[in-house]
Coordinates of C-alpha atoms in Angstrom, one line a residue:
M7 CA -30.1 -17.0 29.3
A8 CA -29.7 -14.8 26.3
Y9 CA -26.4 -14.1 24.5
D10 CA -25.5 -10.9 22.7
V11 CA -24.4 -12.1 19.3
S12 CA -24.2 -8.8 17.7
N13 CA -20.9 -7.7 16.1
P14 CA -19.6 -4.6 17.9
L15 CA -17.7 -3.7 14.7
D16 CA -20.7 -4.0 12.4
G17 CA -21.5 -0.8 10.5
E18 CA -19.3 2.3 10.8
F19 CA -15.9 1.6 12.2
D20 CA -15.3 3.6 15.4
L21 CA -12.0 4.2 17.1
G22 CA -13.6 5.7 20.2
R23 CA -12.8 2.8 22.4
A24 CA -9.1 3.0 21.4
G25 CA -8.6 6.3 23.1
P26 CA -7.5 9.7 21.9
F27 CA -4.1 8.6 20.6
A28 CA -5.4 6.0 18.0
P29 CA -5.9 8.6 15.2
V30 CA -2.4 10.0 15.9
W31 CA -0.9 6.5 15.8
I32 CA -2.7 5.7 12.6
A33 CA -1.5 8.9 11.0
T34 CA 2.1 8.3 12.2
L35 CA 2.0 4.8 10.8
R36 CA 0.8 6.1 7.5
V37 CA 3.5 8.8 7.3
V38 CA 6.3 6.4 8.2
V39 CA 5.2 3.8 5.6
G40 CA 4.9 6.6 3.1
W41 CA 8.4 7.8 3.8
W42 CA 9.7 4.2 3.5
F43 CA 8.2 3.9 0.0
F44 CA 9.0 7.5 -1.0
H45 CA 12.6 7.0 -0.1
A46 CA 12.9 3.7 -2.0
G47 CA 11.4 5.3 -5.1
V48 CA 13.3 8.5 -5.0
T49 CA 16.6 6.6 -4.5
K50 CA 15.9 4.6 -7.6
L51 CA 15.0 7.7 -9.6
I52 CA 18.2 9.5 -8.5
E53 CA 20.4 6.4 -9.2
S54 CA 19.0 5.3 -12.5
G55 CA 16.1 7.6 -13.5
L56 CA 13.4 5.7 -15.3
N57 CA 15.7 2.9 -16.3
F58 CA 15.5 0.7 -13.1
T59 CA 16.9 -2.3 -14.8
A60 CA 16.7 -4.5 -11.7
G61 CA 12.9 -4.7 -12.0
P62 CA 12.6 -7.0 -15.0
G63 CA 15.4 -9.2 -13.8
Y64 CA 13.8 -9.5 -10.4
L65 CA 10.5 -10.5 -12.0
Q66 CA 12.2 -13.1 -14.1
G67 CA 13.8 -14.5 -11.0
M68 CA 10.3 -15.3 -9.7
S69 CA 9.9 -18.1 -12.2
G70 CA 9.6 -20.9 -9.6
T71 CA 7.1 -19.1 -7.4
V72 CA 3.3 -19.0 -7.3
L73 CA 3.3 -15.6 -9.2
G74 CA 6.0 -16.8 -11.5
P75 CA 4.0 -17.0 -14.8
V76 CA 2.6 -13.5 -14.3
A77 CA 6.0 -12.1 -13.2
V78 CA 7.9 -13.7 -16.1
W79 CA 5.3 -12.6 -18.6
M80 CA 5.5 -9.0 -17.3
A81 CA 9.3 -9.0 -17.4
T82 CA 9.5 -10.4 -20.9
T83 CA 6.7 -8.4 -22.6
M84 CA 7.1 -5.0 -21.0
P85 CA 10.5 -4.5 -19.5
G86 CA 10.7 -0.8 -20.3
V87 CA 7.3 -0.2 -18.6
I88 CA 8.4 -2.1 -15.5
E89 CA 11.7 -0.1 -15.4
A90 CA 9.8 3.1 -15.3
I91 CA 6.8 2.0 -13.2
V92 CA 8.8 0.7 -10.2
P93 CA 10.5 3.9 -9.1
L94 CA 7.6 6.1 -10.2
A95 CA 5.0 4.0 -8.4
E96 CA 7.0 3.7 -5.2
T97 CA 7.6 7.5 -5.2
L98 CA 3.9 8.3 -5.8
I99 CA 2.6 5.8 -3.3
G100 CA 5.0 7.3 -0.7
L101 CA 3.9 10.8 -1.5
A102 CA 0.2 9.9 -1.3
L103 CA 0.6 8.2 2.0
I104 CA 2.7 11.1 3.5
A105 CA 0.0 13.6 2.4
G106 CA -2.9 11.4 3.3
A107 CA -4.3 11.6 -0.2
L108 CA -6.0 8.7 -2.0
V109 CA -4.6 6.5 0.7
R110 CA -6.8 3.5 0.0
L111 CA -5.7 3.5 -3.7
A112 CA -2.1 4.0 -2.7
S113 CA -2.2 1.3 -0.1
F114 CA -3.7 -1.1 -2.6
G115 CA -0.8 -0.4 -4.9
G116 CA 1.7 -0.8 -2.1
A117 CA 0.1 -4.1 -1.1
I118 CA 0.5 -5.3 -4.7
F119 CA 4.2 -4.4 -4.6
M120 CA 4.7 -6.1 -1.3
A121 CA 2.9 -9.2 -2.4
F122 CA 5.3 -9.5 -5.3
F123 CA 8.2 -8.8 -3.1
W124 CA 7.0 -11.4 -0.5
V125 CA 6.5 -14.1 -3.0
G126 CA 9.6 -13.1 -5.0
N127 CA 11.8 -13.4 -1.9
A128 CA 10.1 -16.6 -0.9
E129 CA 13.1 -18.5 0.4
F130 CA 11.3 -18.5 3.8
G131 CA 14.5 -19.4 5.7
H132 CA 12.9 -17.9 8.8
G133 CA 9.4 -19.2 8.0
V134 CA 6.7 -17.3 6.0
V135 CA 7.0 -14.2 8.2
N136 CA 9.6 -11.7 6.9
G137 CA 9.9 -8.0 6.3
D138 CA 8.0 -8.2 3.0
L139 CA 5.0 -9.8 4.7
M140 CA 5.2 -7.1 7.4
G141 CA 5.1 -4.4 4.7
L142 CA 2.1 -6.2 3.1
L143 CA 0.3 -6.2 6.4
L144 CA 1.1 -2.5 7.0
F145 CA -0.4 -1.5 3.6
V146 CA -3.5 -3.7 4.2
T147 CA -3.9 -2.1 7.7
L148 CA -3.7 1.4 6.2
L149 CA -6.3 0.4 3.5
V150 CA -8.7 -1.2 6.0
L151 CA -8.5 1.6 8.6
G152 CA -8.9 4.4 6.0
A153 CA -5.8 6.0 7.3
G154 CA -6.0 9.1 5.1
R155 CA -9.0 10.3 7.2
Y156 CA -6.7 10.9 10.2
Y157 CA -4.8 14.2 9.7
G158 CA -4.7 13.6 5.9
L159 CA -6.0 15.3 2.8
D160 CA -8.6 12.5 2.3
A161 CA -10.6 14.1 5.2
V162 CA -10.7 17.3 3.1
F163 CA -11.4 15.5 -0.2
E164 CA -14.4 13.6 1.3
R165 CA -16.1 16.9 1.9
L166 CA -15.8 18.0 -1.7
E167 CA -19.0 18.3 -3.7
L168 CA -17.6 15.9 -6.3
V169 CA -17.1 13.2 -3.7
E170 CA -20.5 13.9 -2.1
N171 CA -22.2 13.6 -5.4
H172 CA -20.3 10.4 -6.3
P173 CA -20.1 8.4 -3.0
R174 CA -18.2 5.6 -4.7
L175 CA -15.2 7.8 -4.9
K176 CA -14.9 7.4 -1.1
H177 CA -13.6 3.9 -1.7
L178 CA -10.4 5.4 -3.1
L179 CA -10.1 7.8 -0.3
G180 CA -9.5 7.3 3.4

């Protein structure tokens, strides 16, 4: 008796078995996550401009966590940079996801944010699963699935001559 030990997901990822609504769902997920981050960033920009003073304080509050040394170092050595980066990055990550442009790069940035939030809010009163972990998983899902290829600008960018001549750029797209 022979067993088929091949991996059905080996090689090119195909959503054909998932039905015709899978690309629509992935695009919807991308846009909703993008709106979530865009709204968070724009709200901070409207309320405090590039002086989001809660950022460095939040990072210093992570002193007892796994990422504590990195977070405290960032908060003490570059508070002005953190104040500006948080609202700008959230806004740009959100815009990129909504448009479906540079989705893998934007999703990686969003995953970094959510990892900091998850560890920073690590009281884990309800276990390790909380909203921050769900956000982290959403960003990783968008990154892995190449969600920008579904009704997003990344599908257009991948056909550009620049990207075809430099295939490594496709790792930022999708």
